[in-house]
Short mmCIF file of N, CA and C in Angstrom, two decimals:
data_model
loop_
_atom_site.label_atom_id
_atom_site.label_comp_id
_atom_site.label_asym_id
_atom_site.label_seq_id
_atom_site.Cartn_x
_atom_site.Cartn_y
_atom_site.Cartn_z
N UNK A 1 -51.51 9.97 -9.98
CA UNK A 1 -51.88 10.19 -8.60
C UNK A 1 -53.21 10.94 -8.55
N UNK A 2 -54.02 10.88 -7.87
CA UNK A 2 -55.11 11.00 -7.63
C UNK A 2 -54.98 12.09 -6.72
N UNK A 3 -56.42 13.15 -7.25
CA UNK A 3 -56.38 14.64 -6.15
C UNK A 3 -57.23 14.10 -5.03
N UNK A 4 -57.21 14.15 -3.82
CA UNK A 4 -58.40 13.89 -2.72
C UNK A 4 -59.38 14.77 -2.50
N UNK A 5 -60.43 14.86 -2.64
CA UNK A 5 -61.47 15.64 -2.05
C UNK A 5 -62.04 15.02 -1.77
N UNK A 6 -62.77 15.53 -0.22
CA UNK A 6 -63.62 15.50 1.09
C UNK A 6 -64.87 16.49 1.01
N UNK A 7 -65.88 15.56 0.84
CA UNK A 7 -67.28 16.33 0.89
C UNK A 7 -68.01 15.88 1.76
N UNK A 8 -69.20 16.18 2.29
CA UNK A 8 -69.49 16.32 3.46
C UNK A 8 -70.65 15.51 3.00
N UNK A 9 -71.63 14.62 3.36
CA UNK A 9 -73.06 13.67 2.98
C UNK A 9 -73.94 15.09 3.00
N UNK A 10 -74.70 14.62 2.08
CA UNK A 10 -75.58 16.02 1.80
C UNK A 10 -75.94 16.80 1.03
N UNK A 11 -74.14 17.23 0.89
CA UNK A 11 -73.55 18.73 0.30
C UNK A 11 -73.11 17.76 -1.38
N UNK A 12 -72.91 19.32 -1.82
CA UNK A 12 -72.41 19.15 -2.93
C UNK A 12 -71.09 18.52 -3.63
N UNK A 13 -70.45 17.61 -4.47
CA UNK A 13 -68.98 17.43 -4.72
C UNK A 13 -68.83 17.73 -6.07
N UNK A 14 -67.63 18.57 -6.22
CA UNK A 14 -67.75 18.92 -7.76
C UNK A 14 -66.15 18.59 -7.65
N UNK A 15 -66.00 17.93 -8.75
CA UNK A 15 -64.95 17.53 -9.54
C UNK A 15 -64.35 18.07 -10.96
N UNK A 16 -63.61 18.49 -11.38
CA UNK A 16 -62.94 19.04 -12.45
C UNK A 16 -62.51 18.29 -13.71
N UNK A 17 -62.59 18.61 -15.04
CA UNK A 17 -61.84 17.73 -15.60
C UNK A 17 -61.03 18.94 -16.76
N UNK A 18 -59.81 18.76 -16.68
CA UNK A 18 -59.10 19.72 -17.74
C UNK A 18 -58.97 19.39 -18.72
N UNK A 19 -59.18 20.52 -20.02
CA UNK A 19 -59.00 20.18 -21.46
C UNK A 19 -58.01 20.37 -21.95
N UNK A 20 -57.39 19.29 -22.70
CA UNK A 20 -55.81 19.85 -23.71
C UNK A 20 -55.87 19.71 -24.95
N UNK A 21 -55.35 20.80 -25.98
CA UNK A 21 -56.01 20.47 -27.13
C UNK A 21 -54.91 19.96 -27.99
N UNK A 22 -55.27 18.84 -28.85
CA UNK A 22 -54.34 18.24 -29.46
C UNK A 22 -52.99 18.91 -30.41
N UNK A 23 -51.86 18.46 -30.37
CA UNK A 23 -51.15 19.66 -30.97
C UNK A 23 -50.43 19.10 -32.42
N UNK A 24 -51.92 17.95 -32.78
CA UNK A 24 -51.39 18.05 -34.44
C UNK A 24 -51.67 19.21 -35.61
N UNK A 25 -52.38 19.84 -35.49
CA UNK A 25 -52.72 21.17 -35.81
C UNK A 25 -53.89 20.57 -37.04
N UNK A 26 -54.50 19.05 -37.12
CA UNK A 26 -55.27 19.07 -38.03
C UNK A 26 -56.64 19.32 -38.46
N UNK A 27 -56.95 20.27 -37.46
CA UNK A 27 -58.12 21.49 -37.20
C UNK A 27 -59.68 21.03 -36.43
N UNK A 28 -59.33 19.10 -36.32
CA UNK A 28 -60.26 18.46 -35.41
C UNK A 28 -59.68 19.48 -33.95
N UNK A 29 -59.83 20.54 -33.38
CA UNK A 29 -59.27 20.95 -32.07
C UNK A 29 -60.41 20.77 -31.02
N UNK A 30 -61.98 20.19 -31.40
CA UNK A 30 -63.09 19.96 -30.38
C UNK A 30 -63.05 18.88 -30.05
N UNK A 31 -63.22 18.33 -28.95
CA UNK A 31 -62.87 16.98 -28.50
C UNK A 31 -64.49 16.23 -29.08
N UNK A 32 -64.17 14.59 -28.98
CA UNK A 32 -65.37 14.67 -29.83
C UNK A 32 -66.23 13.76 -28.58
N UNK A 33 -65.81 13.56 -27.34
CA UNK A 33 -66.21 12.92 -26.27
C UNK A 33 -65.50 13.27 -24.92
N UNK A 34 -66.17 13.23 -24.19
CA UNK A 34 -65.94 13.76 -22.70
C UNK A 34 -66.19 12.85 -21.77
N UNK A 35 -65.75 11.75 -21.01
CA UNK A 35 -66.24 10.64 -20.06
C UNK A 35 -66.14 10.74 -18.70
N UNK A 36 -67.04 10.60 -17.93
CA UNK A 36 -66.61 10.45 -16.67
C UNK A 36 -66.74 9.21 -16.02
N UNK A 37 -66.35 8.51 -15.58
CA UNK A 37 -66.11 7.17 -14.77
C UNK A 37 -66.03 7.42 -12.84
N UNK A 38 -66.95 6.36 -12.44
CA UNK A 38 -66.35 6.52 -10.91
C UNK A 38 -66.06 4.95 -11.04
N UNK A 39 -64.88 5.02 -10.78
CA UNK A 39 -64.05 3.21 -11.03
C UNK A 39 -64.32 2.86 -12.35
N UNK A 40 -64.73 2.04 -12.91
CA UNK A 40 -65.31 1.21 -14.25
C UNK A 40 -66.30 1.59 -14.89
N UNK A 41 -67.39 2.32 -13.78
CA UNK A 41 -68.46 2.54 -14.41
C UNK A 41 -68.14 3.89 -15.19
N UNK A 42 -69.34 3.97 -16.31
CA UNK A 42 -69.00 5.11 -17.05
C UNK A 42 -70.73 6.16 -16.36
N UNK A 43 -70.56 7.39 -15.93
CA UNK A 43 -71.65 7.81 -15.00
C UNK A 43 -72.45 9.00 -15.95
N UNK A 44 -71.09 9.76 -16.97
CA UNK A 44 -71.72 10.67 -17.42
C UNK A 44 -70.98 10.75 -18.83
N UNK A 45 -71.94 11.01 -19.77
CA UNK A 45 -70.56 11.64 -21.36
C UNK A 45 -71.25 12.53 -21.91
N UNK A 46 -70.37 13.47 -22.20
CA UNK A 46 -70.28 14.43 -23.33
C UNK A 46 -69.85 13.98 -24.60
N UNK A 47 -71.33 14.60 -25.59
CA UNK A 47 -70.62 13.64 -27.02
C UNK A 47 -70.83 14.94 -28.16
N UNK A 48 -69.94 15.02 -29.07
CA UNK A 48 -70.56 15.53 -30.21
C UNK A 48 -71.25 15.30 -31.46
N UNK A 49 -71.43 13.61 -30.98
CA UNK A 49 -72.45 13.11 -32.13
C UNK A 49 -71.77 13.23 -33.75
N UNK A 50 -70.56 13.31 -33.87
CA UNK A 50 -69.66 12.65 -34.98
C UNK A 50 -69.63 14.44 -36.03
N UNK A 51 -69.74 15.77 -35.04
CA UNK A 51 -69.87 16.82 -35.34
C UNK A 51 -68.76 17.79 -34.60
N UNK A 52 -67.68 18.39 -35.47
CA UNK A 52 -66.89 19.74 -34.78
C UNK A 52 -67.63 20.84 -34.06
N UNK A 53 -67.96 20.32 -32.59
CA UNK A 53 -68.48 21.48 -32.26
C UNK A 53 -67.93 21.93 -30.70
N UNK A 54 -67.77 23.02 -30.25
CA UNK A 54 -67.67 23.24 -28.92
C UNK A 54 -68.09 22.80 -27.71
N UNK A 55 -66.94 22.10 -26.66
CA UNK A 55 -67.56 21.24 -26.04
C UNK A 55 -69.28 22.23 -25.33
N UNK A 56 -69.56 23.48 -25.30
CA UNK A 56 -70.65 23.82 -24.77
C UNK A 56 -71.88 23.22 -25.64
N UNK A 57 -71.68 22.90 -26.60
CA UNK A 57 -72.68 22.54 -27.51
C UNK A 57 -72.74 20.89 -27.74
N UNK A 58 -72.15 20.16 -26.34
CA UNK A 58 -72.48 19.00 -26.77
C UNK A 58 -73.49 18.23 -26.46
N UNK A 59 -73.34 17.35 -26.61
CA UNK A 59 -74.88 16.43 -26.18
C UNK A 59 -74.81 15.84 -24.82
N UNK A 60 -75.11 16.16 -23.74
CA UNK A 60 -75.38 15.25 -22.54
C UNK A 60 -76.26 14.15 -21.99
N UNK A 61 -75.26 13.31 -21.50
CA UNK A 61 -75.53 11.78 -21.25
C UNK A 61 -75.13 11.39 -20.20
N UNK A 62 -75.89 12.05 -18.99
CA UNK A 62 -75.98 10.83 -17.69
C UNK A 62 -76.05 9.56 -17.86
N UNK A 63 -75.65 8.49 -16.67
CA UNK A 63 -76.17 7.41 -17.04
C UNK A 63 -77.43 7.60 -16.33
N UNK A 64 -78.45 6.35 -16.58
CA UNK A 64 -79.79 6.18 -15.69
C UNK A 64 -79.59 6.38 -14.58
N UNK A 65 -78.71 5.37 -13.79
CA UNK A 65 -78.64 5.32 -12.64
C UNK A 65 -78.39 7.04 -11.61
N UNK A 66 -77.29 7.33 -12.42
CA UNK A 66 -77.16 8.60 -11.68
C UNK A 66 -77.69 9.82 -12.28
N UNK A 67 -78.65 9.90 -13.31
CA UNK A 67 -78.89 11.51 -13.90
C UNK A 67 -79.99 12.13 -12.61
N UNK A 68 -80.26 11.55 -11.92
CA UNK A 68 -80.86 12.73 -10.97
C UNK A 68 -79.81 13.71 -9.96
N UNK A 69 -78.51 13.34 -9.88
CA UNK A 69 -78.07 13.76 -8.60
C UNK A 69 -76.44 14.40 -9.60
N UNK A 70 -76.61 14.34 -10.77
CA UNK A 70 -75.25 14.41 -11.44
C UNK A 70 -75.69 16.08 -12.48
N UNK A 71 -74.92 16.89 -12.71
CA UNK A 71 -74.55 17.86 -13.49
C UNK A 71 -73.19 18.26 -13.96
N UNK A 72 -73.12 18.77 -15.02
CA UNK A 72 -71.59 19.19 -16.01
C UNK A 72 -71.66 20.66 -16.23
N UNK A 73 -71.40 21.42 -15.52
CA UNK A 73 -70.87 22.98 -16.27
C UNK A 73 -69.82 22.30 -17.19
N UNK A 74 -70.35 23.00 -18.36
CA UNK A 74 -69.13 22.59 -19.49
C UNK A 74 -69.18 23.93 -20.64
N UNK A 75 -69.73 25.20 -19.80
CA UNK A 75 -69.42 26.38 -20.67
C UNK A 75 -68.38 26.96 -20.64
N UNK A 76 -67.58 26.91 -19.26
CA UNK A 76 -65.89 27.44 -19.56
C UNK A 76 -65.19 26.40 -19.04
N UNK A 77 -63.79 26.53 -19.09
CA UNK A 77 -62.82 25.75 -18.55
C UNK A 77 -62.16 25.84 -16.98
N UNK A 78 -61.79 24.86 -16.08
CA UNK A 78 -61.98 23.73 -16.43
C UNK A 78 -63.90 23.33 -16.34
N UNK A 79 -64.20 21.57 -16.68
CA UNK A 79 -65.36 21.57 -16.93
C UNK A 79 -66.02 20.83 -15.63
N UNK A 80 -66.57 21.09 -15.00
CA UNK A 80 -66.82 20.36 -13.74
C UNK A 80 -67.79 19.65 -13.58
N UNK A 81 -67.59 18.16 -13.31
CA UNK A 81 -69.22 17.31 -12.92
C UNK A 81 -69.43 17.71 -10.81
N UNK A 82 -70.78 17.50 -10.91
CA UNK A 82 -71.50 18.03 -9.83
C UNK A 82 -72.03 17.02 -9.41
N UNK A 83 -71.99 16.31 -8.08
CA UNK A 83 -72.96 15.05 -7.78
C UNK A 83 -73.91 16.02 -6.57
N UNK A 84 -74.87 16.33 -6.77
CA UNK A 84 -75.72 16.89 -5.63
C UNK A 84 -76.95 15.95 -5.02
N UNK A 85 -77.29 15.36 -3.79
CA UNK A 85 -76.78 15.53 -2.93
C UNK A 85 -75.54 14.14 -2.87
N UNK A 86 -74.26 14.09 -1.84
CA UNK A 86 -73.57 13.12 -2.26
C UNK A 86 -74.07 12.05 -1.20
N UNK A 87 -73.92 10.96 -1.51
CA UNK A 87 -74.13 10.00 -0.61
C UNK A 87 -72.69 9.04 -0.03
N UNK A 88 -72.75 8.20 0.72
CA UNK A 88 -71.91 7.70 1.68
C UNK A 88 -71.22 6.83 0.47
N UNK A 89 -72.41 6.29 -0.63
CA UNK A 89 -71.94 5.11 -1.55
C UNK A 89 -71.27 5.73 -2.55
N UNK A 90 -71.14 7.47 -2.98
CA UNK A 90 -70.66 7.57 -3.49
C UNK A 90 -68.92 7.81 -3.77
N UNK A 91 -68.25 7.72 -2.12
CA UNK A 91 -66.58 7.17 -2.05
C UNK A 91 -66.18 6.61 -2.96
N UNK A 92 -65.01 6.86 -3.74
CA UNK A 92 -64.15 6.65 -4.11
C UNK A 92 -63.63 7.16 -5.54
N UNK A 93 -62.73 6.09 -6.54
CA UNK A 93 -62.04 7.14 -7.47
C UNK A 93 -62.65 7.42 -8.92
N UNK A 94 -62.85 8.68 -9.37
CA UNK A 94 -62.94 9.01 -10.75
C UNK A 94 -62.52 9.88 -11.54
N UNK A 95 -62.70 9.53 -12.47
CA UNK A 95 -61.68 9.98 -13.45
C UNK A 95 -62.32 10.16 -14.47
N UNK A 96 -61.41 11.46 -15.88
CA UNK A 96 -62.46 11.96 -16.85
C UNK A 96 -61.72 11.45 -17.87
N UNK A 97 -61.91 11.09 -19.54
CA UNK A 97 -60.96 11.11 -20.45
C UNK A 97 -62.17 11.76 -21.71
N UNK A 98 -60.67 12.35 -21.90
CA UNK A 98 -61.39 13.45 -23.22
C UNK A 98 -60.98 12.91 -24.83
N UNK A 99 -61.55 12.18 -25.59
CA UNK A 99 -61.48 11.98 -26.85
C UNK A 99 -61.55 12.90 -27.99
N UNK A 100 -60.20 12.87 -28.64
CA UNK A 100 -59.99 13.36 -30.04
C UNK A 100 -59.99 12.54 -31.08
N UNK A 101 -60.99 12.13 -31.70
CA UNK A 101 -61.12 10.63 -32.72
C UNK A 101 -60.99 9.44 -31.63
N UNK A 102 -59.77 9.14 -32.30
CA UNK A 102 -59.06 8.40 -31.91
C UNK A 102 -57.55 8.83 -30.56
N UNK A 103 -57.82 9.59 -29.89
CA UNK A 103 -56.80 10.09 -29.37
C UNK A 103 -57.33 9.69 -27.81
N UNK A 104 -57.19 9.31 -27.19
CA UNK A 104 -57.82 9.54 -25.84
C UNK A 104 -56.58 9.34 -24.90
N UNK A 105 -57.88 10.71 -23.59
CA UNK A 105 -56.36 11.07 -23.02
C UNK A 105 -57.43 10.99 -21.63
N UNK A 106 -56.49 10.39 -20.95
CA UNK A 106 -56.82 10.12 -19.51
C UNK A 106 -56.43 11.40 -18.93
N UNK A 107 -57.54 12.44 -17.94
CA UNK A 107 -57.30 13.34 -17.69
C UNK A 107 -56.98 13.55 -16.17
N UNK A 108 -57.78 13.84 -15.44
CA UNK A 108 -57.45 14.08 -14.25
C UNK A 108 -58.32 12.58 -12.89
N UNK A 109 -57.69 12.55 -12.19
CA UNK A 109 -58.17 11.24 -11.35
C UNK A 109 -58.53 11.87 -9.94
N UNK A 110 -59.68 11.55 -9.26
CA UNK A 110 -59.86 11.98 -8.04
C UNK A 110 -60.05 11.20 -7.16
N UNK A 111 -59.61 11.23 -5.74
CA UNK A 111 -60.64 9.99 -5.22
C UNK A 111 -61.43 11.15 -3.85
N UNK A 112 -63.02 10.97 -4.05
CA UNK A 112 -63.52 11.80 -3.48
C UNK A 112 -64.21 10.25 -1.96
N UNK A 113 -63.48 11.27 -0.57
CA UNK A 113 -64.12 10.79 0.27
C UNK A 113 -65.23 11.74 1.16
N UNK A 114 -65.99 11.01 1.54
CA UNK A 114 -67.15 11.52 1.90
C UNK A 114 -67.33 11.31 3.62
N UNK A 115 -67.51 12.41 4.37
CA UNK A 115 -67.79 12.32 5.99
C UNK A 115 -69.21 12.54 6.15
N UNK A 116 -69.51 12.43 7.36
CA UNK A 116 -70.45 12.23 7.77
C UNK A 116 -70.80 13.66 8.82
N UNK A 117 -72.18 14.62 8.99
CA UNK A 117 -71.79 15.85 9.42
C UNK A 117 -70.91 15.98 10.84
N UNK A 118 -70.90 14.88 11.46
CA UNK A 118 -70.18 14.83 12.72
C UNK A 118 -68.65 15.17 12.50
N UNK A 119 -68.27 14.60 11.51
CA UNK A 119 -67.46 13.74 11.21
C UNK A 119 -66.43 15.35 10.69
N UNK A 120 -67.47 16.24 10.03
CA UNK A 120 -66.78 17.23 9.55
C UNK A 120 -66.77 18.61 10.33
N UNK A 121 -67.68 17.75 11.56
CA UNK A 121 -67.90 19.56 12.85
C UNK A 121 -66.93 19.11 13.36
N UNK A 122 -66.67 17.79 13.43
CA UNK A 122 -65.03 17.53 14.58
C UNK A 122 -63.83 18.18 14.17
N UNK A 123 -63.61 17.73 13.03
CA UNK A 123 -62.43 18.10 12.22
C UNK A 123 -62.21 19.59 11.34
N UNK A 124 -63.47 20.35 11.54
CA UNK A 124 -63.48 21.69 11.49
C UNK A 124 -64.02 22.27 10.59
N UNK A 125 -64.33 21.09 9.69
CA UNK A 125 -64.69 21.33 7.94
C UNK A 125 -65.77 22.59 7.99
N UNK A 126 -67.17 21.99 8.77
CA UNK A 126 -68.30 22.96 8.64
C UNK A 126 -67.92 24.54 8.79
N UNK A 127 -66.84 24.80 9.78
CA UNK A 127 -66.83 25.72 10.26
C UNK A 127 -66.05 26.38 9.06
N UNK A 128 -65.32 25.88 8.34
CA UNK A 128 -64.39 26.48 7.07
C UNK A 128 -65.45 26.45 5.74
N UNK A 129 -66.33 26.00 6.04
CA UNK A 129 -67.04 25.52 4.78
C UNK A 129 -65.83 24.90 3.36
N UNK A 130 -65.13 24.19 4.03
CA UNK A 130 -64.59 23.60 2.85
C UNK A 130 -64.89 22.20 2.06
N UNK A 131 -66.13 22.16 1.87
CA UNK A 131 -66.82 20.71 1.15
C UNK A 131 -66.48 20.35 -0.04
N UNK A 132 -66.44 20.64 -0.65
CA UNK A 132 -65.98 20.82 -1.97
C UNK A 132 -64.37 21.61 -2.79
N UNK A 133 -63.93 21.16 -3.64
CA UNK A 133 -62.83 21.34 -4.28
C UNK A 133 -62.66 21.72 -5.34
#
C-alpha cells in the first residue's frame, strides 16, 4: 500500500526511503544500490560502484531528464529524495528498492499528488503549511 502525499505546485516534495540491513550476518551490511522509480522509470540511483561503503559515500545518479529539480539527503536515516520545484506532471507513484548483491528489497511506495495553490488555500493546506511529508 502506498503512503499519499500532497504537495502543493511549486513547493517542495520529499519522499523517504527506509533502510534494512540484511540479517545474514555476511558482513556485505552496505547496500550496494539505492533506486528510485516514479512508475517504471528509474529517476535517481545510489551506487557503490562494486565497493563496501556507506550509503553517504555513494555515487549519485540522477537521471538526465530529472537531475535539475531532484536531490537525496542520504547522510542519516531515513534517506529522502527531494523533487524541487514539483510540477503538475509530476503525480503519481514511486517507489525506492535498496540492493544487497543480489538481494533486492522493494522498500517503501508513495503516490505523491500534487494541487494547485488554489486548490490548497481552499482546503487549508497553505495555512498549515503542510506540503510535504
Amino acid at each position: 500500500m502506498a503512503n499519499e502525499i500532497t504537495v502543493i505546485k511549486n513547493q517542495t516534495g520529499k519522499l523517504y526511503c527506509n533502510l534494512t540491513l540484511p540479517t545474514g550476518g555476511g558482513g556485505d551490511e552496505n547496500p550496494s544500490q539505492i533506486r528510485w522509480y516514479k512508475g517504471t522509470e528509474l529517476i535517481y540511483m545510489l551506487t557503490s560502484e562494486g565497493r563496501n561503503v556507506p550509503v553517504r559515500q555513494m555515487t549519485h545518479r540522477p537521471s538526465a531528464s530529472w537531475r535539475d529539480r531532484l536531490q537525496v539527503r542520504a547522510t542519516r536515516l531515513p534517506i529522502w529524495l527531494s523533487i524541487d520545484p514539483v510540477s503538475l506532471h509530476d503525480q503519481g507513484h514511486y517507489y525506492c528498492t535498496v540492493h544487497y548483491g543480489t538481494d533486492v528489497k522493494r522498500n517503501v511506495s508513495h503516490f505523491l499528488r500534487v494541487i494547485g495553490w488554489s486548490a490548497a488555500r481552499f482546503s487549508g493546506m497553505a495555512a498549515r503549511n503542510t506540503y510535504w511529508a
